[in-house]
Short mmCIF file of C-alpha atoms in Angstrom, two decimals:
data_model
loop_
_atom_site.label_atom_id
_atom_site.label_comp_id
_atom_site.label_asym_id
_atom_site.label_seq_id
_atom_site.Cartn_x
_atom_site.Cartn_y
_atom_site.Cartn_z
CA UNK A 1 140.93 -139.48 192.96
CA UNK A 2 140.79 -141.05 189.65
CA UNK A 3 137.96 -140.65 187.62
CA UNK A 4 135.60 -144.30 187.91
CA UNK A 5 137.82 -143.40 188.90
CA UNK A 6 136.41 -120.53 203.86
CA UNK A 7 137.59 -95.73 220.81
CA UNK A 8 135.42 -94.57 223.54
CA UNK A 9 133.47 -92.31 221.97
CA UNK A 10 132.29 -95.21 220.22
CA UNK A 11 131.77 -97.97 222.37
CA UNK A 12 128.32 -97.86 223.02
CA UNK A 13 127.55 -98.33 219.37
CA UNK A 14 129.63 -100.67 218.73
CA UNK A 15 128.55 -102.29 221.48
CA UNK A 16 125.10 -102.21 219.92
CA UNK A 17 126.43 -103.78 216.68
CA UNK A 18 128.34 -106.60 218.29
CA UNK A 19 125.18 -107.58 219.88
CA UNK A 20 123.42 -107.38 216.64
CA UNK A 21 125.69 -109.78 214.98
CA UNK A 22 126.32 -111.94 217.52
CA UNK A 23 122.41 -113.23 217.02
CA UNK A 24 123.07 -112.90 212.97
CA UNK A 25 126.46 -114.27 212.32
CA UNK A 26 126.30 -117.86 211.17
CA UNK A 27 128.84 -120.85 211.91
CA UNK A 28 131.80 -119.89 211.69
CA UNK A 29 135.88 -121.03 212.46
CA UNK A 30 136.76 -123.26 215.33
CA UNK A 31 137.93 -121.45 217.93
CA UNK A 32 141.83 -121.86 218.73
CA UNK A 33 141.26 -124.59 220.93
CA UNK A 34 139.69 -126.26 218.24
CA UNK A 35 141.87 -125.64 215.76
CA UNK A 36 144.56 -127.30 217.36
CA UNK A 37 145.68 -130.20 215.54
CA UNK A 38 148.31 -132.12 217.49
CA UNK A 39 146.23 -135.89 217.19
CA UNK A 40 148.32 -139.11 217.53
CA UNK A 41 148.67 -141.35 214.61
CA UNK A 42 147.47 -144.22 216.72
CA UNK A 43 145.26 -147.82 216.65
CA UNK A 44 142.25 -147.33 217.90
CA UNK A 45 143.50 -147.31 221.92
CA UNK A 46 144.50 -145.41 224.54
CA UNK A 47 147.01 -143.26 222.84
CA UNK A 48 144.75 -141.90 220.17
CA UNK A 49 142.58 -140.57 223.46
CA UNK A 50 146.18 -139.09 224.62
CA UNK A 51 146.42 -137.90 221.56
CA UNK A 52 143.11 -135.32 221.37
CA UNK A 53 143.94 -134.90 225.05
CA UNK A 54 147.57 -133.47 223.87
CA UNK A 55 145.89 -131.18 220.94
CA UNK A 56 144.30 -128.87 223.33
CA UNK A 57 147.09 -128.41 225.50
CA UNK A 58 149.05 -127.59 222.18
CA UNK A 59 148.07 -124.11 222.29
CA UNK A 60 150.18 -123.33 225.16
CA UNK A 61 153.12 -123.82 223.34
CA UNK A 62 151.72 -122.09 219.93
CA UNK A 63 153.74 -118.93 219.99
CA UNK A 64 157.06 -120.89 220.41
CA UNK A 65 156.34 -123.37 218.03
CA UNK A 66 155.77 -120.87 215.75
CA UNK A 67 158.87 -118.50 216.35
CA UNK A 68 160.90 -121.92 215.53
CA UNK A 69 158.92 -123.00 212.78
CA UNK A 70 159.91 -119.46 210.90
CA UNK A 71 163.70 -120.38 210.81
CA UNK A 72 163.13 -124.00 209.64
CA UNK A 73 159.85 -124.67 209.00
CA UNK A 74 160.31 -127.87 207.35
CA UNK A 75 162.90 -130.65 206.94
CA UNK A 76 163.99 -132.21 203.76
CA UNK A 77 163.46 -135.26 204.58
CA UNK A 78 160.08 -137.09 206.31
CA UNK A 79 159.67 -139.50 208.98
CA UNK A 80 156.59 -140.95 209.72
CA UNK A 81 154.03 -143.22 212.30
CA UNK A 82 150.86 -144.70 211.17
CA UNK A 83 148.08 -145.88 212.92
CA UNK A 84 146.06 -149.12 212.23
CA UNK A 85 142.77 -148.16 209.60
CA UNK A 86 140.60 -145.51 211.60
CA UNK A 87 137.66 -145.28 209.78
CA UNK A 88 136.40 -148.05 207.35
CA UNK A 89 132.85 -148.50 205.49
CA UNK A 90 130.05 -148.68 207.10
CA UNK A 91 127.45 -150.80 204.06
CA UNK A 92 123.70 -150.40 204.71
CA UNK A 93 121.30 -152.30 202.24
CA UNK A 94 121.02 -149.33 200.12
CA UNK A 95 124.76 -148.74 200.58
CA UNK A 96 126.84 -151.57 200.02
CA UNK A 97 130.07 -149.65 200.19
CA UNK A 98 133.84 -151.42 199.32
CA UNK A 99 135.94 -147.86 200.42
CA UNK A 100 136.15 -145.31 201.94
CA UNK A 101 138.67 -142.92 200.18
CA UNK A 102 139.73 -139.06 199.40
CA UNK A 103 139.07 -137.63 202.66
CA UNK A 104 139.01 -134.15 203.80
CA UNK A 105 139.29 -133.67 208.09
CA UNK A 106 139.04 -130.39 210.09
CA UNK A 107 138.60 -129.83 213.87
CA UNK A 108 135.25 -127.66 214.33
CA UNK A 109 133.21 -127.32 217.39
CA UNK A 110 135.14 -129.61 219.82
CA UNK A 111 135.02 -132.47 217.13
CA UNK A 112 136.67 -133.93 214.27
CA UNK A 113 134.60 -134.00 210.99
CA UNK A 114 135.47 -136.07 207.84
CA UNK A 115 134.05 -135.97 204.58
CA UNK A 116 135.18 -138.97 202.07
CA UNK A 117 134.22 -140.49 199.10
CA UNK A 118 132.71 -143.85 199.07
CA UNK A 119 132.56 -146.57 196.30
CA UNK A 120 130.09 -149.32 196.08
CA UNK A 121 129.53 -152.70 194.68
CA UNK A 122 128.05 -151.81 191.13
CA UNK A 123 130.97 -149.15 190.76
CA UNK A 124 128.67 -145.79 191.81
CA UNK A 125 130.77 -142.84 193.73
CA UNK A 126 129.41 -140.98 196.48
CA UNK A 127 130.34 -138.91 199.31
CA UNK A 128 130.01 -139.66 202.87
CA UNK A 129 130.84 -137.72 206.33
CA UNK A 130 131.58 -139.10 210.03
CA UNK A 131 132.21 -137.35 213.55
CA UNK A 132 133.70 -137.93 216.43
CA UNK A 133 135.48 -136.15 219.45
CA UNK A 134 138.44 -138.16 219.96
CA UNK A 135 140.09 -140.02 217.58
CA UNK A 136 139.62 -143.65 219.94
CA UNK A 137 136.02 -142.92 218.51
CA UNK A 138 136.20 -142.68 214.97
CA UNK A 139 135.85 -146.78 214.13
CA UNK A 140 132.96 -146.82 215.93
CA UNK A 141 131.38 -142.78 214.56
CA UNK A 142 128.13 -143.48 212.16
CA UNK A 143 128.41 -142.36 208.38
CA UNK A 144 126.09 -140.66 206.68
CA UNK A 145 125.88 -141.07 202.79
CA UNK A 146 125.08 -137.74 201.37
CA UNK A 147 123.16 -139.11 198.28
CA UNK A 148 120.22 -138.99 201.04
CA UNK A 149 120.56 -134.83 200.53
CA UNK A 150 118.37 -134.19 197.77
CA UNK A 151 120.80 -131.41 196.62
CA UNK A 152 123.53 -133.97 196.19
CA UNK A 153 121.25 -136.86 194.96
CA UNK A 154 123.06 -139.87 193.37
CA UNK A 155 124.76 -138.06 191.50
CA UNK A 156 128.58 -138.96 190.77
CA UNK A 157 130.62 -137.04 192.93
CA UNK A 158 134.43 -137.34 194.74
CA UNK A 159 136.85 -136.39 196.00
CA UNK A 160 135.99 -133.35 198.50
CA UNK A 161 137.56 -130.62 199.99
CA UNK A 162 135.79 -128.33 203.05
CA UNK A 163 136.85 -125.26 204.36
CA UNK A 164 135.43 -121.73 205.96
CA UNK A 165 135.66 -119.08 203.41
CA UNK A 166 135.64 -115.99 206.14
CA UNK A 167 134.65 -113.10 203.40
CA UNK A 168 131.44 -114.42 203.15
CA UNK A 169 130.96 -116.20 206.27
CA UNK A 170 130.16 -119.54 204.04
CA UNK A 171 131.74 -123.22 204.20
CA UNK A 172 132.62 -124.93 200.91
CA UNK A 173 132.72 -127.97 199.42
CA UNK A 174 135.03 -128.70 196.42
CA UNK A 175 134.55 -131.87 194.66
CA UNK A 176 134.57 -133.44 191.33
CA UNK A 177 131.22 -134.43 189.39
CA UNK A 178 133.42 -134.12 186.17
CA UNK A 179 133.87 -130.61 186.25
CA UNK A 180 135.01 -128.49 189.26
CA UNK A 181 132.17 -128.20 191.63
CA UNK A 182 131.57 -126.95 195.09
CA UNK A 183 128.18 -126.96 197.31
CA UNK A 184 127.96 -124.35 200.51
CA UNK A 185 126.35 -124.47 203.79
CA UNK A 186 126.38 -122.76 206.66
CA UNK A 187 127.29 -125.51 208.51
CA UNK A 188 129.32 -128.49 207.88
CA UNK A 189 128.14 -130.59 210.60
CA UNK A 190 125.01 -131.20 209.15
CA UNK A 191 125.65 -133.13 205.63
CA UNK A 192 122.39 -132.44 204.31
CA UNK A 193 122.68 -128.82 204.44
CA UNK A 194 125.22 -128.96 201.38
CA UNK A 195 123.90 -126.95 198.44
CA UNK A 196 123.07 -128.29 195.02
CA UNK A 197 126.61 -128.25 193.27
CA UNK A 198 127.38 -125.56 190.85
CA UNK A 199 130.67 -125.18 188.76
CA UNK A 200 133.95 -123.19 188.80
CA UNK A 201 134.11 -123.46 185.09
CA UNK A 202 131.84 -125.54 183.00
CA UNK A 203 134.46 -126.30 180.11
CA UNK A 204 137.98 -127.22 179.78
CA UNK A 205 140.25 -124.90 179.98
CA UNK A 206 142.71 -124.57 176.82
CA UNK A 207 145.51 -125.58 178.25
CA UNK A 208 144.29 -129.08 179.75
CA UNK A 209 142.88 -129.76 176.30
CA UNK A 210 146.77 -129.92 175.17
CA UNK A 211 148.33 -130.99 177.62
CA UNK A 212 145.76 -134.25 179.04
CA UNK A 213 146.51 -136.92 176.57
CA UNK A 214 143.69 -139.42 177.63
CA UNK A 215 143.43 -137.91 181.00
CA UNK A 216 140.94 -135.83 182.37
CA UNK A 217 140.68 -133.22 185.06
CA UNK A 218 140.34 -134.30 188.78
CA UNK A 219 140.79 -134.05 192.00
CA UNK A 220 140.66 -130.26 192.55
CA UNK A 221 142.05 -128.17 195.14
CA UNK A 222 141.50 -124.52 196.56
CA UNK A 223 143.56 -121.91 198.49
CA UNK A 224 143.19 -118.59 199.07
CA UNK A 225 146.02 -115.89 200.16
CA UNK A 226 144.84 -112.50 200.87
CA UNK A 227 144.32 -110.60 197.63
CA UNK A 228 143.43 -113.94 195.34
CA UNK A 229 142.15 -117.51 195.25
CA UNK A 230 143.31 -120.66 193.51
CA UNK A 231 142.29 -123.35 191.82
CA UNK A 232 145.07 -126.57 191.17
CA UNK A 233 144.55 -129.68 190.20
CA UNK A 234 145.79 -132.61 188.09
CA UNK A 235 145.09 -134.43 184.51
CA UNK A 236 146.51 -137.99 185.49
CA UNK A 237 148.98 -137.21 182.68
CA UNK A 238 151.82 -135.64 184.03
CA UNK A 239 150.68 -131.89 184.93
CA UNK A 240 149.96 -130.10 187.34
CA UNK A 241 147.59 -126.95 186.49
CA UNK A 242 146.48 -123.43 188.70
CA UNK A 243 143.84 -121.22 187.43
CA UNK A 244 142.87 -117.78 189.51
CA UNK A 245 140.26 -115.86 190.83
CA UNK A 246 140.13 -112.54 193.10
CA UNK A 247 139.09 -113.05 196.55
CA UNK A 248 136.27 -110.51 196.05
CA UNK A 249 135.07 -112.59 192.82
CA UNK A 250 135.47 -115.82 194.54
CA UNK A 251 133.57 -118.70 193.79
CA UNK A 252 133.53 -117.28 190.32
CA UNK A 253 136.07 -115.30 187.95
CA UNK A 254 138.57 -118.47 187.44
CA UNK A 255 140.65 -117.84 184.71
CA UNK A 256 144.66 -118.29 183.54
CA UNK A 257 145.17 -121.67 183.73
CA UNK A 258 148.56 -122.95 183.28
CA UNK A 259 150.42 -125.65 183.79
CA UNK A 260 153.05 -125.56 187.26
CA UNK A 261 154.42 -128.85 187.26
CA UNK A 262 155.29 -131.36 184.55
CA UNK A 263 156.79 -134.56 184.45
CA UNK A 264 157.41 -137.14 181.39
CA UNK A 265 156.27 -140.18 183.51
CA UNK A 266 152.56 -139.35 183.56
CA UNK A 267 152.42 -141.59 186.98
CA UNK A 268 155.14 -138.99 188.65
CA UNK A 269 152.35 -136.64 188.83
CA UNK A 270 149.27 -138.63 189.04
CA UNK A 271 146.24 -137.17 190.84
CA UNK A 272 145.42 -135.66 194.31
CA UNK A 273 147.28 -132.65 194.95
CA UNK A 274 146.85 -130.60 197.89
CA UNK A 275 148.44 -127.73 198.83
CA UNK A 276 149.23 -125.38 202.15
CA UNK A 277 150.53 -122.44 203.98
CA UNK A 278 153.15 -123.35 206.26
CA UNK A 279 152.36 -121.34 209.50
CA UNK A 280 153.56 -118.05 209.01
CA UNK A 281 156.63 -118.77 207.39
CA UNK A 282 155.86 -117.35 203.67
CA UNK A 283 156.00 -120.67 202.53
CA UNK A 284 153.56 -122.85 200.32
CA UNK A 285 153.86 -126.73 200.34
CA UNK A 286 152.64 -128.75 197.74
CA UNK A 287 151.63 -132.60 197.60
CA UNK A 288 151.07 -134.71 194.72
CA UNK A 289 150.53 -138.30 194.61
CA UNK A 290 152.58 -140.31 191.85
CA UNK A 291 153.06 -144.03 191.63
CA UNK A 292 156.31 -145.65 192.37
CA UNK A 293 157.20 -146.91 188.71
CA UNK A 294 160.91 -147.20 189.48
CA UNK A 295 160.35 -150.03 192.01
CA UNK A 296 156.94 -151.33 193.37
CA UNK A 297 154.51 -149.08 191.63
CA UNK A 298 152.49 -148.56 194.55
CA UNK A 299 151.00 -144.96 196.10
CA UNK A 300 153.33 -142.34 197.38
CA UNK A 301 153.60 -138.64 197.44
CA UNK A 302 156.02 -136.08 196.36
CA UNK A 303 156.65 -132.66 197.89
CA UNK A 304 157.56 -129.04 196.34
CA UNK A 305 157.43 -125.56 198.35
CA UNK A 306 157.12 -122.15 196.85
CA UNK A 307 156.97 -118.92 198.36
CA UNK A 308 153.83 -117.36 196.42
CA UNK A 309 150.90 -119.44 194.99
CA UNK A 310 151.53 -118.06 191.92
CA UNK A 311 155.32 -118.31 192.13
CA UNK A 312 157.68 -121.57 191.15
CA UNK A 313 157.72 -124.54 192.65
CA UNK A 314 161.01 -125.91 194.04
CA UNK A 315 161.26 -129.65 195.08
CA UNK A 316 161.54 -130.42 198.89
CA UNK A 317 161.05 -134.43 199.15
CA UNK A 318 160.09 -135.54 195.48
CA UNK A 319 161.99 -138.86 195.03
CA UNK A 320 161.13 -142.45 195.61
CA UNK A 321 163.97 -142.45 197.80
CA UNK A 322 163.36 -139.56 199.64
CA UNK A 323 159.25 -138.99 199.33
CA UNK A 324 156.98 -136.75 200.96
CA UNK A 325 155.06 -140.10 202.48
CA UNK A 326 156.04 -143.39 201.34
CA UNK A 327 156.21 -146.57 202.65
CA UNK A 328 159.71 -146.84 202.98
CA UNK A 329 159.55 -143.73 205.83
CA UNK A 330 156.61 -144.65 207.74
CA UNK A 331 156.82 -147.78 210.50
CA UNK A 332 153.79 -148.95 212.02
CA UNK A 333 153.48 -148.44 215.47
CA UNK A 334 154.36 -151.31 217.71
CA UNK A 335 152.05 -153.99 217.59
CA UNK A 336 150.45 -152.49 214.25
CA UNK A 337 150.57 -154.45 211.47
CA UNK A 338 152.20 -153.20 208.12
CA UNK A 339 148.58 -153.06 206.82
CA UNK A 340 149.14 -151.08 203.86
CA UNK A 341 152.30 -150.38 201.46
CA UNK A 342 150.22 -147.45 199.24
CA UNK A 343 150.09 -143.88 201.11
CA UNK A 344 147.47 -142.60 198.95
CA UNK A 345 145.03 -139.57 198.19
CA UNK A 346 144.75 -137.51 201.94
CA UNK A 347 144.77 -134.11 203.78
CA UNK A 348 147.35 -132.72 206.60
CA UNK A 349 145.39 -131.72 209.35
CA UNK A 350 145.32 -128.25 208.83
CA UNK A 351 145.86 -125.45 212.06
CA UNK A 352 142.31 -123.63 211.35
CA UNK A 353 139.55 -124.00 208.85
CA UNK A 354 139.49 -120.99 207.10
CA UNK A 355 140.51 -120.68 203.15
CA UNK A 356 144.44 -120.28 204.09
CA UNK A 357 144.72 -124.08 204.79
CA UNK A 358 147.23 -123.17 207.26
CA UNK A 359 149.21 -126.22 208.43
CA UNK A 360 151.60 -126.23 211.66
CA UNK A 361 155.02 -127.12 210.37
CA UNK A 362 155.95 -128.68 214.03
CA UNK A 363 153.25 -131.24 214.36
CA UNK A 364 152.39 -132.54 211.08
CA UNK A 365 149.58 -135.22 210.59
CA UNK A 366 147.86 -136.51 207.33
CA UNK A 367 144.83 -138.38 207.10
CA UNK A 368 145.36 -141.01 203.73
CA UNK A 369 144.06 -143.78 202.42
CA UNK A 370 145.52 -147.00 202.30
CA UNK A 371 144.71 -150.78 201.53
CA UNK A 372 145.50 -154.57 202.27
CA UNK A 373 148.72 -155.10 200.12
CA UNK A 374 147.36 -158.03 198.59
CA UNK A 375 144.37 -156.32 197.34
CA UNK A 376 143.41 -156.45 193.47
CA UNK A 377 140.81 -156.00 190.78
CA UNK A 378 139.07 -153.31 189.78
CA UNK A 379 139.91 -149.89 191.26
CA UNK A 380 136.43 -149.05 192.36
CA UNK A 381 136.23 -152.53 194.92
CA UNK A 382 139.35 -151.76 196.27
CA UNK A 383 139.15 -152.03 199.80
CA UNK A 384 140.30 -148.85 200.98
CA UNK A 385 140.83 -147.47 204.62
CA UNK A 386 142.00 -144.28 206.36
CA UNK A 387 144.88 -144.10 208.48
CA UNK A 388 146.73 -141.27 210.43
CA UNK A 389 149.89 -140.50 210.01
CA UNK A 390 152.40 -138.72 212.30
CA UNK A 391 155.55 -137.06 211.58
CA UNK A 392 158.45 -138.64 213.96
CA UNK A 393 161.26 -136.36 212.94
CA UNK A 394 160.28 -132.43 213.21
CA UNK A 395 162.90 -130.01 213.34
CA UNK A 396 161.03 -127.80 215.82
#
């Protein structure tokens, strides 16, 4: 988001310590029914109740799905279905929010859980979080603004990212306030459990300060494989950066930033990169959002896979004629209207909700943002909306 813009002989003791930690251990992942993620993009109607009905039965078919998705994991080319707007502000009198934007979505205790950022009449950015069991019930799911957690305040803050980090048994929150910053809890459902926000790193790196032009940093993004962690995220002037940290050091440690991506056009890598392991395939996808200068300037995002976090990053889908999500592959479902020509900052639904950000290559969703086409003015009273998306054309 622009800137304002996780034998025998031994039984009976272990028995003994399972017990113990089963009355110690705090939240933790969804279990696999949970983490199933096969929703339907869909208007608020029947199908998107067919839709959470179909992501439990998807484990069934798991183990297949995944022995496919190893031999071609991804196409190289995207076809899409959106739903109507899902989940739109919800303005109190000390909230009079435009948007809701940026979100982050994962599956946890029967239910889906979104945390967004919000934007309100006098320009201020905040976070807010909704939940719901079935996607039918999301327009309709309260909001809570998390400026009402004293630890969050009303403070600026955007752009979020949750997830489980296992090693320590903690959820995070990554989110901009400037800086990189991340609150933890030990459970996400409850918004005003989030810590006060503490930093990754509390100046600019080197390399950003040469390479931003009159951008800044935003919209940051972490993923963890299993020796390291990483950091990425953009300038809003063409780059695309990682910095690293050991798992064991993780939240702290951060260190050799460099740049990954580049591009001359500042707005062909623009802001809101997220980034994925593709099942089990040894694959990493990356998204970026970019603007479509070349034709209608309007929201989009590009697509590059790589087979180590640290390694290079090959383009899979990174044209205005053959994007990632665009609006020239997505078709509204029938009787939808075309209610929004910008796919813009989102998440894929992810297969779990630990620090792996595992996606399921054969039933990919993403949760965007998008807004009336004829909308104008200043970005922060844009009225933006978040839609589903569905992929229409997986190889698996």
């Amino acid at each position: 988001m622009r800137i304002p813009r996780g034998r025998l002989f031994v039984s009976a003791v272990m028995l003994g310590l399972l017990a113990v930690v089963a009355f110690t251990v705090p939240p933790g992942p969804a279990t696999a029914a949970d983490q199933r993620s096969t929703v339907s993009a869909s208007t608020v109607s029947a199908s998107a109740s067919k839709a959470d009905t179909e992501t439990e039965k998807a484990g069934a078919s798991e183990a297949g799905a995944e022995s496919e998705s190893r031999v071609n994991p991804l196409p190289r080319s995207f076809s899409w279905s959106s739903s109507g707007p899902l989940i739109a502000p919800k303005p109190d009198a000390a909230h009079p929010i435009v948007s809701v934007k940026d979100p982050t979505v994962f599956r946890y205790a029967n239910r889906w859980h979104v945390y967004a950022t919000t934007a309100d009449t006098a320009g201020r950015w905040s976070l807010a979080y909704t939940s719901f069991a079935n996607w039918s019930d999301a327009a309709a799911a309260p909001q809570t603004f998390l400026d009402t957690n004293p630890n969050i305040g009303d403070r600026y803050a955007a752009a979020p990212q949750v997830f489980y980090f296992a090693p320590q048994r903690t959820w995070y929150m990554v989110y901009q306030t400037g800086p990189p910053s991340y609150s933890t809890s030990k459970d996400p459902t409850r918004p005003g459990s989030w810590s006060t926000p503490r930093l990754f790193m509390d100046t600019e790196p080197p390399v950003l300060m040469e390479n931003k032009g009159d951008g800044g940093w935003l919209d940051f993004w972490v993923i963890c494989d299993r020796t390291d962690c990483y950091l990425f995220f953009s300038d809003g002037n063409g780059h695309q950066y990682r910095a690293r940290t050991t798992l064991a050091e993780f939240p702290g440690g951060f260190r050799d930033t460099a740049v990954v991506l580049s591009a001359p056009n500042r707005f062909d890598l623009f802001e809101a990169s997220n980034v994925y392991r593709v099942g089990d395939t040894g694959t990493y996808l990356m998204l970026v959002e970019a603007l479509a200068t070349g034709s209608d300037w309007r929201r989009y995002f590009r697509a590059w896979t790589a087979d180590r976090l640290d390694g290079t990053w090959t383009p899979l889908a990174d044209t205005e004629a053959v994007p990632f999500a665009r609006a020239n592959n997505v078709l509204f479902e029938p009787g939808q209207a075309a209610w929004t020509r910008d796919i813009s900052h989102g998440e894929l639904i992810r297969d779990g909700v630990d620090q792996s950000l595992t996606i399921d290559p054969c039933r990919l969703r993403f949760l965007y943002q998008g807004l009336d086409p004829d909308a104008s003015g200043d970005y922060s009273q844009l009225p933006w909306r978040l839609g589903l998306l569905t992929q229409t054309n997986s190889t698996c």
